[in-house]
PDB file of C-alpha atoms in Angstrom:
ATOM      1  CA  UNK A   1       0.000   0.000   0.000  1.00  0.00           C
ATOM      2  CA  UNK A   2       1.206   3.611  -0.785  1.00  0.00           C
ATOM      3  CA  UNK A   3       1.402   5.871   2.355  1.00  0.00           C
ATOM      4  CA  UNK A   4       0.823   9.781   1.503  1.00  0.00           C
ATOM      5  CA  UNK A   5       2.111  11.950   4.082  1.00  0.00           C
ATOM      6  CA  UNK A   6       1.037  15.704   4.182  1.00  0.00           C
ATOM      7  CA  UNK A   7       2.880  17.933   5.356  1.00  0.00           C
ATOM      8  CA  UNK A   8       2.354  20.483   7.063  1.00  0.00           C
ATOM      9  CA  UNK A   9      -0.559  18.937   9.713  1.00  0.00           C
ATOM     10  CA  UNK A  10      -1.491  22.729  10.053  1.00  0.00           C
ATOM     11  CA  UNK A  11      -0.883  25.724   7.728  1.00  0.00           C
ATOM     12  CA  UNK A  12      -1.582  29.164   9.047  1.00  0.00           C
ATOM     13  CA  UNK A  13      -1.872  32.040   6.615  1.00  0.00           C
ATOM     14  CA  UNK A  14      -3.762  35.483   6.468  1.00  0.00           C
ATOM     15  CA  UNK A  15      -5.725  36.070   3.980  1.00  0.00           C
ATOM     16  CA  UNK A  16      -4.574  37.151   0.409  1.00  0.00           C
ATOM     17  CA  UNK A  17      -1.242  35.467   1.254  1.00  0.00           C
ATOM     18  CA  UNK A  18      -0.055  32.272  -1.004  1.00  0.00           C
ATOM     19  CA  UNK A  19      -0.328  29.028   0.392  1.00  0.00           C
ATOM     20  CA  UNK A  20       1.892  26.276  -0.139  1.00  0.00           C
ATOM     21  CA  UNK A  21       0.399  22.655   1.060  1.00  0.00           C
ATOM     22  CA  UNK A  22       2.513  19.672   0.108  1.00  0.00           C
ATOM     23  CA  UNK A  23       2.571  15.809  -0.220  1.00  0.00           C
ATOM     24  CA  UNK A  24       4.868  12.765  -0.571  1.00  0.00           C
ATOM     25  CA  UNK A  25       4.130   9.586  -1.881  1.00  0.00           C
ATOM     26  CA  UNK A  26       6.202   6.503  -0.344  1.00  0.00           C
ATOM     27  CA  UNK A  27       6.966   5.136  -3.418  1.00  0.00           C
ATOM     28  CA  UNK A  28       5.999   6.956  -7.533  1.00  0.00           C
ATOM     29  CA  UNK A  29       2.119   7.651  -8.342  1.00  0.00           C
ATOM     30  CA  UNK A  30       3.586   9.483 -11.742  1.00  0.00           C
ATOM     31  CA  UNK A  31       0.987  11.860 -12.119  1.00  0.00           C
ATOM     32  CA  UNK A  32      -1.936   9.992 -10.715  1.00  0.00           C
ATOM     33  CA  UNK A  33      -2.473  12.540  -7.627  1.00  0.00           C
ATOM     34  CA  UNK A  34      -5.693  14.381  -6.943  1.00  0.00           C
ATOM     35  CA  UNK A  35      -6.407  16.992  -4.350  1.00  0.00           C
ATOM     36  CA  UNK A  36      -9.362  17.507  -2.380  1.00  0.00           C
ATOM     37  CA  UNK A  37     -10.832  20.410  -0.340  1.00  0.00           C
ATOM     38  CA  UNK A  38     -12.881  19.890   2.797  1.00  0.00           C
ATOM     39  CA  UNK A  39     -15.424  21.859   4.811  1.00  0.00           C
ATOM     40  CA  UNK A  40     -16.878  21.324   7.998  1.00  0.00           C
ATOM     41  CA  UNK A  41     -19.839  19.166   7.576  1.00  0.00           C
ATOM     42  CA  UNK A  42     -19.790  18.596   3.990  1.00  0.00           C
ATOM     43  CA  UNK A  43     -18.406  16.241   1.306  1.00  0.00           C
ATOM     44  CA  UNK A  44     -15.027  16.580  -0.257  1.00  0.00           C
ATOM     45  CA  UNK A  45     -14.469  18.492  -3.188  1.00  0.00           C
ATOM     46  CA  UNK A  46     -12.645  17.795  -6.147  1.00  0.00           C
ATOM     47  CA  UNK A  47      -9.747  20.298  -6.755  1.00  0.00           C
ATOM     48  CA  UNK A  48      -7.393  19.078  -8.893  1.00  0.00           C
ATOM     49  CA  UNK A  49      -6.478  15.744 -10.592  1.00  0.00           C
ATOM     50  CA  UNK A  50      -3.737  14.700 -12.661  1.00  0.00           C
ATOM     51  CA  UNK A  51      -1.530  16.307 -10.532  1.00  0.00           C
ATOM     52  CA  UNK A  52      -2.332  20.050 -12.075  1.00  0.00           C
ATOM     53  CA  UNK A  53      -5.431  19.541 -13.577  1.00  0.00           C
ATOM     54  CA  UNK A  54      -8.039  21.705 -12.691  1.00  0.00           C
ATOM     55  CA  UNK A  55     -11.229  20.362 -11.886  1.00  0.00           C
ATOM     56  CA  UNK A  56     -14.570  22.132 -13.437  1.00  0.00           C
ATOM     57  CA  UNK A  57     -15.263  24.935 -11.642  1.00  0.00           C
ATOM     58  CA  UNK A  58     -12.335  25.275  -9.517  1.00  0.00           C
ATOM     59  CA  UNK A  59     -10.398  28.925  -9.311  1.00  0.00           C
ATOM     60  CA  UNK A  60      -7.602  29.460 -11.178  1.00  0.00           C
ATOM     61  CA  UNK A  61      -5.710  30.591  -8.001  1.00  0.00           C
ATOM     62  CA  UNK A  62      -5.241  26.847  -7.152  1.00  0.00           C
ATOM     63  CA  UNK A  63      -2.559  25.533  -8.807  1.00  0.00           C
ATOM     64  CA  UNK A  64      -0.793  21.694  -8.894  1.00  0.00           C
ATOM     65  CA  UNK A  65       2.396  20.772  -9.387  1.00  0.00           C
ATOM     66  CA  UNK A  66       4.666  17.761  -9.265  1.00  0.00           C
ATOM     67  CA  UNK A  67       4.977  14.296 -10.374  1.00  0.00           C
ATOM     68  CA  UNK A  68       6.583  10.723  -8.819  1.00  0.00           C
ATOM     69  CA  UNK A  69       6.380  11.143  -5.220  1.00  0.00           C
ATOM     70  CA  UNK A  70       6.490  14.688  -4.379  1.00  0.00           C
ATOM     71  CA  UNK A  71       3.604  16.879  -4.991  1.00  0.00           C
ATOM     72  CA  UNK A  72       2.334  20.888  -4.162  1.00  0.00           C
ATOM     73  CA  UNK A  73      -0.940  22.139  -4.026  1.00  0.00           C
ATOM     74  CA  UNK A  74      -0.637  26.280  -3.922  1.00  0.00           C
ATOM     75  CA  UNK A  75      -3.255  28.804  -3.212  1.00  0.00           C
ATOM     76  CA  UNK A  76      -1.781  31.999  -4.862  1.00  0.00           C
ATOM     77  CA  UNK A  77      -4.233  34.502  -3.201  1.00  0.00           C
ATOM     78  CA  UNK A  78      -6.523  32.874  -0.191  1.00  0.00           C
ATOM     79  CA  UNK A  79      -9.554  33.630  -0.128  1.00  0.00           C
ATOM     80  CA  UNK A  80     -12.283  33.687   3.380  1.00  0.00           C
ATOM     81  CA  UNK A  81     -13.737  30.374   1.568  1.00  0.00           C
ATOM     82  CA  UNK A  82      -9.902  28.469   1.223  1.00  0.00           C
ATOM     83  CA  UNK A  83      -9.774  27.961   4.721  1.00  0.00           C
ATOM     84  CA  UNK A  84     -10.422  24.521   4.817  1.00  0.00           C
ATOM     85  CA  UNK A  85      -9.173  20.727   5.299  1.00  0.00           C
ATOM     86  CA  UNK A  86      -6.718  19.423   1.956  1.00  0.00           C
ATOM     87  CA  UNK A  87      -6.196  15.844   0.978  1.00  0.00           C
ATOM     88  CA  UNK A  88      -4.549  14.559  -1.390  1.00  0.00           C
ATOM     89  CA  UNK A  89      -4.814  11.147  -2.622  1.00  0.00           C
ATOM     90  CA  UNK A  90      -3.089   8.802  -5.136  1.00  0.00           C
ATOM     91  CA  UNK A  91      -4.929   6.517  -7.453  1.00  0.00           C
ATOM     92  CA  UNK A  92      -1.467   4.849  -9.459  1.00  0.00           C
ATOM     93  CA  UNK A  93      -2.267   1.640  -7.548  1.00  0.00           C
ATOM     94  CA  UNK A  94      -4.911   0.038  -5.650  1.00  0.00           C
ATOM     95  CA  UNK A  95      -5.670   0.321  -3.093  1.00  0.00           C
ATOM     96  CA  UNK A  96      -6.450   4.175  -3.518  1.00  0.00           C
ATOM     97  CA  UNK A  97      -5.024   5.875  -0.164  1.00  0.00           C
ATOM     98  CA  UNK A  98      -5.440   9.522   1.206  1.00  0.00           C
ATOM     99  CA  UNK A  99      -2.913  11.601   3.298  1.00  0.00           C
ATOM    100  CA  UNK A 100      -3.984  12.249   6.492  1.00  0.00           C
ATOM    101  CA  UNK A 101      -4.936  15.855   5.557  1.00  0.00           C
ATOM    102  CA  UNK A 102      -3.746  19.634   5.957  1.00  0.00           C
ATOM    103  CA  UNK A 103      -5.510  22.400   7.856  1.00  0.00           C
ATOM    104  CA  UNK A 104      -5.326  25.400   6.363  1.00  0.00           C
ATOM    105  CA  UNK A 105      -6.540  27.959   9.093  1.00  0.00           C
ATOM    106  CA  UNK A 106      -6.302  32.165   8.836  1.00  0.00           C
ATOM    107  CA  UNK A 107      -3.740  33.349  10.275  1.00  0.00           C
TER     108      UNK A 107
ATOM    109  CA  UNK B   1     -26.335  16.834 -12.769  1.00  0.00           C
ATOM    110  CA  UNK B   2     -24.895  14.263 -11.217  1.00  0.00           C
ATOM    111  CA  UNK B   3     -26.652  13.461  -7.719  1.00  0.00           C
ATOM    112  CA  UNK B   4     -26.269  10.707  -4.824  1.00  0.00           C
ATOM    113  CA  UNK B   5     -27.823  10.252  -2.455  1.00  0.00           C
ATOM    114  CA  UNK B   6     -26.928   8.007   1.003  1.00  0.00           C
ATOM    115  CA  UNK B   7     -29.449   6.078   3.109  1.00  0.00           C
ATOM    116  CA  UNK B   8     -29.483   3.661   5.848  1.00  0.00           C
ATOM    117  CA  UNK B   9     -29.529   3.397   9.451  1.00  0.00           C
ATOM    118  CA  UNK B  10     -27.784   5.865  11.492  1.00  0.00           C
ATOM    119  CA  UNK B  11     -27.207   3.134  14.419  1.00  0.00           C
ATOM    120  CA  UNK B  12     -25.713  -0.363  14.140  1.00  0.00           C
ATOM    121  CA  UNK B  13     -24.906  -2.723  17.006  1.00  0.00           C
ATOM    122  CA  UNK B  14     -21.601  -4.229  17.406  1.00  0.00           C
ATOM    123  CA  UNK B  15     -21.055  -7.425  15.506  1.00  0.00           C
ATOM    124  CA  UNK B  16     -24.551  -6.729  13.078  1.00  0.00           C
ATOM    125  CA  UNK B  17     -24.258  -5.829   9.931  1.00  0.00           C
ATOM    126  CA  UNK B  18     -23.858  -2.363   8.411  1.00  0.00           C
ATOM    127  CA  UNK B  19     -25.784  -1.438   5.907  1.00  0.00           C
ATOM    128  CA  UNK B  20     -26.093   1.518   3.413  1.00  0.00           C
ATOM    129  CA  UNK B  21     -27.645   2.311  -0.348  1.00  0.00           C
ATOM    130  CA  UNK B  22     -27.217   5.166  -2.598  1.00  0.00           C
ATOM    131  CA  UNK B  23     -29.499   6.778  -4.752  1.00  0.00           C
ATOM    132  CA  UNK B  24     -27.871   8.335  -8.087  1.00  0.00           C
ATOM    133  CA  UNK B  25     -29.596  10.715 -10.519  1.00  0.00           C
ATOM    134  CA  UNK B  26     -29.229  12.682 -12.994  1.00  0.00           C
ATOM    135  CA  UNK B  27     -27.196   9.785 -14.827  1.00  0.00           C
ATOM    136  CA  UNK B  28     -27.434   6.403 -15.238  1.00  0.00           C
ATOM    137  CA  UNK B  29     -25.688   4.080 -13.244  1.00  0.00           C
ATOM    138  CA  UNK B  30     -24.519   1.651 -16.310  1.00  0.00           C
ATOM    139  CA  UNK B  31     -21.341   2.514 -17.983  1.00  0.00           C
ATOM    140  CA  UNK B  32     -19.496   4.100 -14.873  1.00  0.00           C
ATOM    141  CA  UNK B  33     -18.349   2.908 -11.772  1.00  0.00           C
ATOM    142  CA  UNK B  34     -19.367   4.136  -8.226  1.00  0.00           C
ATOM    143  CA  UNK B  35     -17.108   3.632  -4.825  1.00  0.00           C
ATOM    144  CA  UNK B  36     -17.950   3.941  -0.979  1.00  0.00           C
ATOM    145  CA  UNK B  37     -15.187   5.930   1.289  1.00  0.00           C
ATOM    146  CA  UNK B  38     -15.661   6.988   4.907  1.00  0.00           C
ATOM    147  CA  UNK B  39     -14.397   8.788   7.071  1.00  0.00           C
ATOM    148  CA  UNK B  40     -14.109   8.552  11.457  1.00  0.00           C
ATOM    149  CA  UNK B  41     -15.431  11.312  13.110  1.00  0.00           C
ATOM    150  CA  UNK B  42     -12.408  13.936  13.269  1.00  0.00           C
ATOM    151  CA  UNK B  43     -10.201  11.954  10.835  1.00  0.00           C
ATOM    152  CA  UNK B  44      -9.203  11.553   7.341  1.00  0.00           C
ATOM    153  CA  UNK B  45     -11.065   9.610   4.250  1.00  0.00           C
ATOM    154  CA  UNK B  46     -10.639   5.792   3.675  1.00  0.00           C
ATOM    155  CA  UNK B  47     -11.772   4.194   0.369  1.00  0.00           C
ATOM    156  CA  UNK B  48     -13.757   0.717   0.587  1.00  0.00           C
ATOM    157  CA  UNK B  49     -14.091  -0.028  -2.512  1.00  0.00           C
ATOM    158  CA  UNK B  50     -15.847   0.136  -5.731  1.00  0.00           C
ATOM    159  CA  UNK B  51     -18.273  -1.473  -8.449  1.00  0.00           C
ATOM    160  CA  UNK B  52     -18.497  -1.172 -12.152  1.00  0.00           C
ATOM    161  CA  UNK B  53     -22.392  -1.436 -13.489  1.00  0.00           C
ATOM    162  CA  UNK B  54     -21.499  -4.633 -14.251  1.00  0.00           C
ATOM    163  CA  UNK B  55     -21.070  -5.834 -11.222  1.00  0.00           C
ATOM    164  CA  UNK B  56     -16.925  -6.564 -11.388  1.00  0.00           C
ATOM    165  CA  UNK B  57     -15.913  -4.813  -7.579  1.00  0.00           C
ATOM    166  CA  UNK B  58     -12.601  -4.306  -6.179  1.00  0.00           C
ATOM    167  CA  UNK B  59     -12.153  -3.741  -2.077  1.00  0.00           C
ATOM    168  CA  UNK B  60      -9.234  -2.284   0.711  1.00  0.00           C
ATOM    169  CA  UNK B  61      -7.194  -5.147   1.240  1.00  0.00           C
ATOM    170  CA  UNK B  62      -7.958  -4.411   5.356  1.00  0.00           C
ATOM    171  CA  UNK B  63     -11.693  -4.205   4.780  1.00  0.00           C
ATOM    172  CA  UNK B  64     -11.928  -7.266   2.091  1.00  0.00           C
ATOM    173  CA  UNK B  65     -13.413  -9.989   4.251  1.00  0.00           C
ATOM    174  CA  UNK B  66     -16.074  -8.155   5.176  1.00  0.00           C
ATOM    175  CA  UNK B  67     -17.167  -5.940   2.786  1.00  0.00           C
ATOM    176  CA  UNK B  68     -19.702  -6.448  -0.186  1.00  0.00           C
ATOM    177  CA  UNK B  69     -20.858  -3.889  -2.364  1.00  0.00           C
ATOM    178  CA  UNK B  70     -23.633  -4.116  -5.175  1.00  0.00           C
ATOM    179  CA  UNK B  71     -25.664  -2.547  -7.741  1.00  0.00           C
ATOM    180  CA  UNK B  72     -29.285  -2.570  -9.312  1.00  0.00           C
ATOM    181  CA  UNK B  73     -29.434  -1.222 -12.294  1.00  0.00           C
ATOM    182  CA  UNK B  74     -32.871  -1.346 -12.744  1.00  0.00           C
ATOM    183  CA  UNK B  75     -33.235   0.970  -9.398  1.00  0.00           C
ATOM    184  CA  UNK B  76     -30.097   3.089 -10.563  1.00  0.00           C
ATOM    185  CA  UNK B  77     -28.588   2.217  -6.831  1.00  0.00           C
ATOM    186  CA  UNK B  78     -25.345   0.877  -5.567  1.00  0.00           C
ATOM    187  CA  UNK B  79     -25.118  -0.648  -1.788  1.00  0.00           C
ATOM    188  CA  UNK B  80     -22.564  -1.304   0.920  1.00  0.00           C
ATOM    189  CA  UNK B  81     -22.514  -4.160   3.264  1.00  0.00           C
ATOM    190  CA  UNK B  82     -19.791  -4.530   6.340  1.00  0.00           C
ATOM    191  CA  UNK B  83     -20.569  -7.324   8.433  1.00  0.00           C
ATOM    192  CA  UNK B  84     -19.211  -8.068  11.825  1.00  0.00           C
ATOM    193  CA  UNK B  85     -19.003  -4.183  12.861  1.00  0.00           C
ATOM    194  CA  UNK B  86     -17.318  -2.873  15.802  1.00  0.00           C
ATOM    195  CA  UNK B  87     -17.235   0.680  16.996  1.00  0.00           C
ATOM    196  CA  UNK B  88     -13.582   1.669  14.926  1.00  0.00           C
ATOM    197  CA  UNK B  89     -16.227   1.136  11.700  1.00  0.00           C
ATOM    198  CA  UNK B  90     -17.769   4.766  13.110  1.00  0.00           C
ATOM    199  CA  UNK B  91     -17.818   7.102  10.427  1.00  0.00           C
ATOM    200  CA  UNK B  92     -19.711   9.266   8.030  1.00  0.00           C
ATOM    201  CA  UNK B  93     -20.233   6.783   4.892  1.00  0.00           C
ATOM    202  CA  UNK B  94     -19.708   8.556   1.484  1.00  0.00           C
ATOM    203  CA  UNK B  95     -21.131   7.312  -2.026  1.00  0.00           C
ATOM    204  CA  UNK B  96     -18.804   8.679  -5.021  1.00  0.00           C
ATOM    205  CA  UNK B  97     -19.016   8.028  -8.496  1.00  0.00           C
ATOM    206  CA  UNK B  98     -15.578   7.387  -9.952  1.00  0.00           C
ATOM    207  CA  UNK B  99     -14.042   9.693 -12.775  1.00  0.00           C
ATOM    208  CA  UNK B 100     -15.442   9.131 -16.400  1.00  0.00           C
ATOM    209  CA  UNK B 101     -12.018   8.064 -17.567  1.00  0.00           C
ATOM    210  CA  UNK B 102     -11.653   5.379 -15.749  1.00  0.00           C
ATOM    211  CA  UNK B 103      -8.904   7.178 -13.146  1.00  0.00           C
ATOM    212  CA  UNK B 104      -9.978   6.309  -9.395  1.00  0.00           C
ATOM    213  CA  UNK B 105     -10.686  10.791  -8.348  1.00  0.00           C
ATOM    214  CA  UNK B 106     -13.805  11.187  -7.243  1.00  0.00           C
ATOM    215  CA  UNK B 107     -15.651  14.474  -8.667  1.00  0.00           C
ATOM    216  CA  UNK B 108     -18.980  13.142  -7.672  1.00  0.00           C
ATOM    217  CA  UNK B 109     -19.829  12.643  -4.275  1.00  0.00           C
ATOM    218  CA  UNK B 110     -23.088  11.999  -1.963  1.00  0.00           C
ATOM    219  CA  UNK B 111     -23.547  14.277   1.141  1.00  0.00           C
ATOM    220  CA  UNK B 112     -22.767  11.485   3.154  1.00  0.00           C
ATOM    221  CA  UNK B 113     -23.860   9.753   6.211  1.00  0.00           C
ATOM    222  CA  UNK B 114     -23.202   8.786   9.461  1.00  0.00           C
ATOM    223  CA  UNK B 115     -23.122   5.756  11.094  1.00  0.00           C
ATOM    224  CA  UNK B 116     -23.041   4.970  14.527  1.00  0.00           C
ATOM    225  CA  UNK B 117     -21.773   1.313  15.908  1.00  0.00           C
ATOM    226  CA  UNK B 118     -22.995   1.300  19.538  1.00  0.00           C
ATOM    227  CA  UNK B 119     -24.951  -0.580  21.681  1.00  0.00           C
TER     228      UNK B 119
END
Protein backbone atom coordinates (compact mmCIF):
# COMPACT_ATOMS: atom_id res chain seq x y z
CA UNK A 1 0.00 0.00 0.00
CA UNK A 2 1.21 3.61 -0.79
CA UNK A 3 1.40 5.87 2.36
CA UNK A 4 0.82 9.78 1.50
CA UNK A 5 2.11 11.95 4.08
CA UNK A 6 1.04 15.70 4.18
CA UNK A 7 2.88 17.93 5.36
CA UNK A 8 2.35 20.48 7.06
CA UNK A 9 -0.56 18.94 9.71
CA UNK A 10 -1.49 22.73 10.05
CA UNK A 11 -0.88 25.72 7.73
CA UNK A 12 -1.58 29.16 9.05
CA UNK A 13 -1.87 32.04 6.62
CA UNK A 14 -3.76 35.48 6.47
CA UNK A 15 -5.73 36.07 3.98
CA UNK A 16 -4.57 37.15 0.41
CA UNK A 17 -1.24 35.47 1.25
CA UNK A 18 -0.05 32.27 -1.00
CA UNK A 19 -0.33 29.03 0.39
CA UNK A 20 1.89 26.28 -0.14
CA UNK A 21 0.40 22.66 1.06
CA UNK A 22 2.51 19.67 0.11
CA UNK A 23 2.57 15.81 -0.22
CA UNK A 24 4.87 12.76 -0.57
CA UNK A 25 4.13 9.59 -1.88
CA UNK A 26 6.20 6.50 -0.34
CA UNK A 27 6.97 5.14 -3.42
CA UNK A 28 6.00 6.96 -7.53
CA UNK A 29 2.12 7.65 -8.34
CA UNK A 30 3.59 9.48 -11.74
CA UNK A 31 0.99 11.86 -12.12
CA UNK A 32 -1.94 9.99 -10.72
CA UNK A 33 -2.47 12.54 -7.63
CA UNK A 34 -5.69 14.38 -6.94
CA UNK A 35 -6.41 16.99 -4.35
CA UNK A 36 -9.36 17.51 -2.38
CA UNK A 37 -10.83 20.41 -0.34
CA UNK A 38 -12.88 19.89 2.80
CA UNK A 39 -15.42 21.86 4.81
CA UNK A 40 -16.88 21.32 8.00
CA UNK A 41 -19.84 19.17 7.58
CA UNK A 42 -19.79 18.60 3.99
CA UNK A 43 -18.41 16.24 1.31
CA UNK A 44 -15.03 16.58 -0.26
CA UNK A 45 -14.47 18.49 -3.19
CA UNK A 46 -12.65 17.80 -6.15
CA UNK A 47 -9.75 20.30 -6.75
CA UNK A 48 -7.39 19.08 -8.89
CA UNK A 49 -6.48 15.74 -10.59
CA UNK A 50 -3.74 14.70 -12.66
CA UNK A 51 -1.53 16.31 -10.53
CA UNK A 52 -2.33 20.05 -12.07
CA UNK A 53 -5.43 19.54 -13.58
CA UNK A 54 -8.04 21.71 -12.69
CA UNK A 55 -11.23 20.36 -11.89
CA UNK A 56 -14.57 22.13 -13.44
CA UNK A 57 -15.26 24.94 -11.64
CA UNK A 58 -12.33 25.27 -9.52
CA UNK A 59 -10.40 28.93 -9.31
CA UNK A 60 -7.60 29.46 -11.18
CA UNK A 61 -5.71 30.59 -8.00
CA UNK A 62 -5.24 26.85 -7.15
CA UNK A 63 -2.56 25.53 -8.81
CA UNK A 64 -0.79 21.69 -8.89
CA UNK A 65 2.40 20.77 -9.39
CA UNK A 66 4.67 17.76 -9.27
CA UNK A 67 4.98 14.30 -10.37
CA UNK A 68 6.58 10.72 -8.82
CA UNK A 69 6.38 11.14 -5.22
CA UNK A 70 6.49 14.69 -4.38
CA UNK A 71 3.60 16.88 -4.99
CA UNK A 72 2.33 20.89 -4.16
CA UNK A 73 -0.94 22.14 -4.03
CA UNK A 74 -0.64 26.28 -3.92
CA UNK A 75 -3.25 28.80 -3.21
CA UNK A 76 -1.78 32.00 -4.86
CA UNK A 77 -4.23 34.50 -3.20
CA UNK A 78 -6.52 32.87 -0.19
CA UNK A 79 -9.55 33.63 -0.13
CA UNK A 80 -12.28 33.69 3.38
CA UNK A 81 -13.74 30.37 1.57
CA UNK A 82 -9.90 28.47 1.22
CA UNK A 83 -9.77 27.96 4.72
CA UNK A 84 -10.42 24.52 4.82
CA UNK A 85 -9.17 20.73 5.30
CA UNK A 86 -6.72 19.42 1.96
CA UNK A 87 -6.20 15.84 0.98
CA UNK A 88 -4.55 14.56 -1.39
CA UNK A 89 -4.81 11.15 -2.62
CA UNK A 90 -3.09 8.80 -5.14
CA UNK A 91 -4.93 6.52 -7.45
CA UNK A 92 -1.47 4.85 -9.46
CA UNK A 93 -2.27 1.64 -7.55
CA UNK A 94 -4.91 0.04 -5.65
CA UNK A 95 -5.67 0.32 -3.09
CA UNK A 96 -6.45 4.18 -3.52
CA UNK A 97 -5.02 5.88 -0.16
CA UNK A 98 -5.44 9.52 1.21
CA UNK A 99 -2.91 11.60 3.30
CA UNK A 100 -3.98 12.25 6.49
CA UNK A 101 -4.94 15.85 5.56
CA UNK A 102 -3.75 19.63 5.96
CA UNK A 103 -5.51 22.40 7.86
CA UNK A 104 -5.33 25.40 6.36
CA UNK A 105 -6.54 27.96 9.09
CA UNK A 106 -6.30 32.17 8.84
CA UNK A 107 -3.74 33.35 10.27
CA UNK B 1 -26.33 16.83 -12.77
CA UNK B 2 -24.89 14.26 -11.22
CA UNK B 3 -26.65 13.46 -7.72
CA UNK B 4 -26.27 10.71 -4.82
CA UNK B 5 -27.82 10.25 -2.45
CA UNK B 6 -26.93 8.01 1.00
CA UNK B 7 -29.45 6.08 3.11
CA UNK B 8 -29.48 3.66 5.85
CA UNK B 9 -29.53 3.40 9.45
CA UNK B 10 -27.78 5.87 11.49
CA UNK B 11 -27.21 3.13 14.42
CA UNK B 12 -25.71 -0.36 14.14
CA UNK B 13 -24.91 -2.72 17.01
CA UNK B 14 -21.60 -4.23 17.41
CA UNK B 15 -21.06 -7.42 15.51
CA UNK B 16 -24.55 -6.73 13.08
CA UNK B 17 -24.26 -5.83 9.93
CA UNK B 18 -23.86 -2.36 8.41
CA UNK B 19 -25.78 -1.44 5.91
CA UNK B 20 -26.09 1.52 3.41
CA UNK B 21 -27.64 2.31 -0.35
CA UNK B 22 -27.22 5.17 -2.60
CA UNK B 23 -29.50 6.78 -4.75
CA UNK B 24 -27.87 8.34 -8.09
CA UNK B 25 -29.60 10.71 -10.52
CA UNK B 26 -29.23 12.68 -12.99
CA UNK B 27 -27.20 9.79 -14.83
CA UNK B 28 -27.43 6.40 -15.24
CA UNK B 29 -25.69 4.08 -13.24
CA UNK B 30 -24.52 1.65 -16.31
CA UNK B 31 -21.34 2.51 -17.98
CA UNK B 32 -19.50 4.10 -14.87
CA UNK B 33 -18.35 2.91 -11.77
CA UNK B 34 -19.37 4.14 -8.23
CA UNK B 35 -17.11 3.63 -4.82
CA UNK B 36 -17.95 3.94 -0.98
CA UNK B 37 -15.19 5.93 1.29
CA UNK B 38 -15.66 6.99 4.91
CA UNK B 39 -14.40 8.79 7.07
CA UNK B 40 -14.11 8.55 11.46
CA UNK B 41 -15.43 11.31 13.11
CA UNK B 42 -12.41 13.94 13.27
CA UNK B 43 -10.20 11.95 10.83
CA UNK B 44 -9.20 11.55 7.34
CA UNK B 45 -11.06 9.61 4.25
CA UNK B 46 -10.64 5.79 3.67
CA UNK B 47 -11.77 4.19 0.37
CA UNK B 48 -13.76 0.72 0.59
CA UNK B 49 -14.09 -0.03 -2.51
CA UNK B 50 -15.85 0.14 -5.73
CA UNK B 51 -18.27 -1.47 -8.45
CA UNK B 52 -18.50 -1.17 -12.15
CA UNK B 53 -22.39 -1.44 -13.49
CA UNK B 54 -21.50 -4.63 -14.25
CA UNK B 55 -21.07 -5.83 -11.22
CA UNK B 56 -16.93 -6.56 -11.39
CA UNK B 57 -15.91 -4.81 -7.58
CA UNK B 58 -12.60 -4.31 -6.18
CA UNK B 59 -12.15 -3.74 -2.08
CA UNK B 60 -9.23 -2.28 0.71
CA UNK B 61 -7.19 -5.15 1.24
CA UNK B 62 -7.96 -4.41 5.36
CA UNK B 63 -11.69 -4.21 4.78
CA UNK B 64 -11.93 -7.27 2.09
CA UNK B 65 -13.41 -9.99 4.25
CA UNK B 66 -16.07 -8.16 5.18
CA UNK B 67 -17.17 -5.94 2.79
CA UNK B 68 -19.70 -6.45 -0.19
CA UNK B 69 -20.86 -3.89 -2.36
CA UNK B 70 -23.63 -4.12 -5.18
CA UNK B 71 -25.66 -2.55 -7.74
CA UNK B 72 -29.29 -2.57 -9.31
CA UNK B 73 -29.43 -1.22 -12.29
CA UNK B 74 -32.87 -1.35 -12.74
CA UNK B 75 -33.23 0.97 -9.40
CA UNK B 76 -30.10 3.09 -10.56
CA UNK B 77 -28.59 2.22 -6.83
CA UNK B 78 -25.34 0.88 -5.57
CA UNK B 79 -25.12 -0.65 -1.79
CA UNK B 80 -22.56 -1.30 0.92
CA UNK B 81 -22.51 -4.16 3.26
CA UNK B 82 -19.79 -4.53 6.34
CA UNK B 83 -20.57 -7.32 8.43
CA UNK B 84 -19.21 -8.07 11.82
CA UNK B 85 -19.00 -4.18 12.86
CA UNK B 86 -17.32 -2.87 15.80
CA UNK B 87 -17.23 0.68 17.00
CA UNK B 88 -13.58 1.67 14.93
CA UNK B 89 -16.23 1.14 11.70
CA UNK B 90 -17.77 4.77 13.11
CA UNK B 91 -17.82 7.10 10.43
CA UNK B 92 -19.71 9.27 8.03
CA UNK B 93 -20.23 6.78 4.89
CA UNK B 94 -19.71 8.56 1.48
CA UNK B 95 -21.13 7.31 -2.03
CA UNK B 96 -18.80 8.68 -5.02
CA UNK B 97 -19.02 8.03 -8.50
CA UNK B 98 -15.58 7.39 -9.95
CA UNK B 99 -14.04 9.69 -12.78
CA UNK B 100 -15.44 9.13 -16.40
CA UNK B 101 -12.02 8.06 -17.57
CA UNK B 102 -11.65 5.38 -15.75
CA UNK B 103 -8.90 7.18 -13.15
CA UNK B 104 -9.98 6.31 -9.39
CA UNK B 105 -10.69 10.79 -8.35
CA UNK B 106 -13.80 11.19 -7.24
CA UNK B 107 -15.65 14.47 -8.67
CA UNK B 108 -18.98 13.14 -7.67
CA UNK B 109 -19.83 12.64 -4.28
CA UNK B 110 -23.09 12.00 -1.96
CA UNK B 111 -23.55 14.28 1.14
CA UNK B 112 -22.77 11.49 3.15
CA UNK B 113 -23.86 9.75 6.21
CA UNK B 114 -23.20 8.79 9.46
CA UNK B 115 -23.12 5.76 11.09
CA UNK B 116 -23.04 4.97 14.53
CA UNK B 117 -21.77 1.31 15.91
CA UNK B 118 -23.00 1.30 19.54
CA UNK B 119 -24.95 -0.58 21.68
Amino acid sequence: EIVMTQSPATLSVSPGERATLSCRASQSVSSNLAWYQQKAGQAPRLLIYGASTRATGIPARFSGSGSGTEFTLTISSLQSEDFAVYYCQQYNNWPVTFGQGTRLESK
Amino acid sequence: QVQLQESGPGLVKPSETLSLTCTVSGVSISSYYWSWIRQPPGKGLEWIGYIYYTGNTNYDPSLKSRVTISVDTSKNQFSLKLTSVTTTDTAVYYCARIDSSGYYFLAHWGQGTLVTVSS
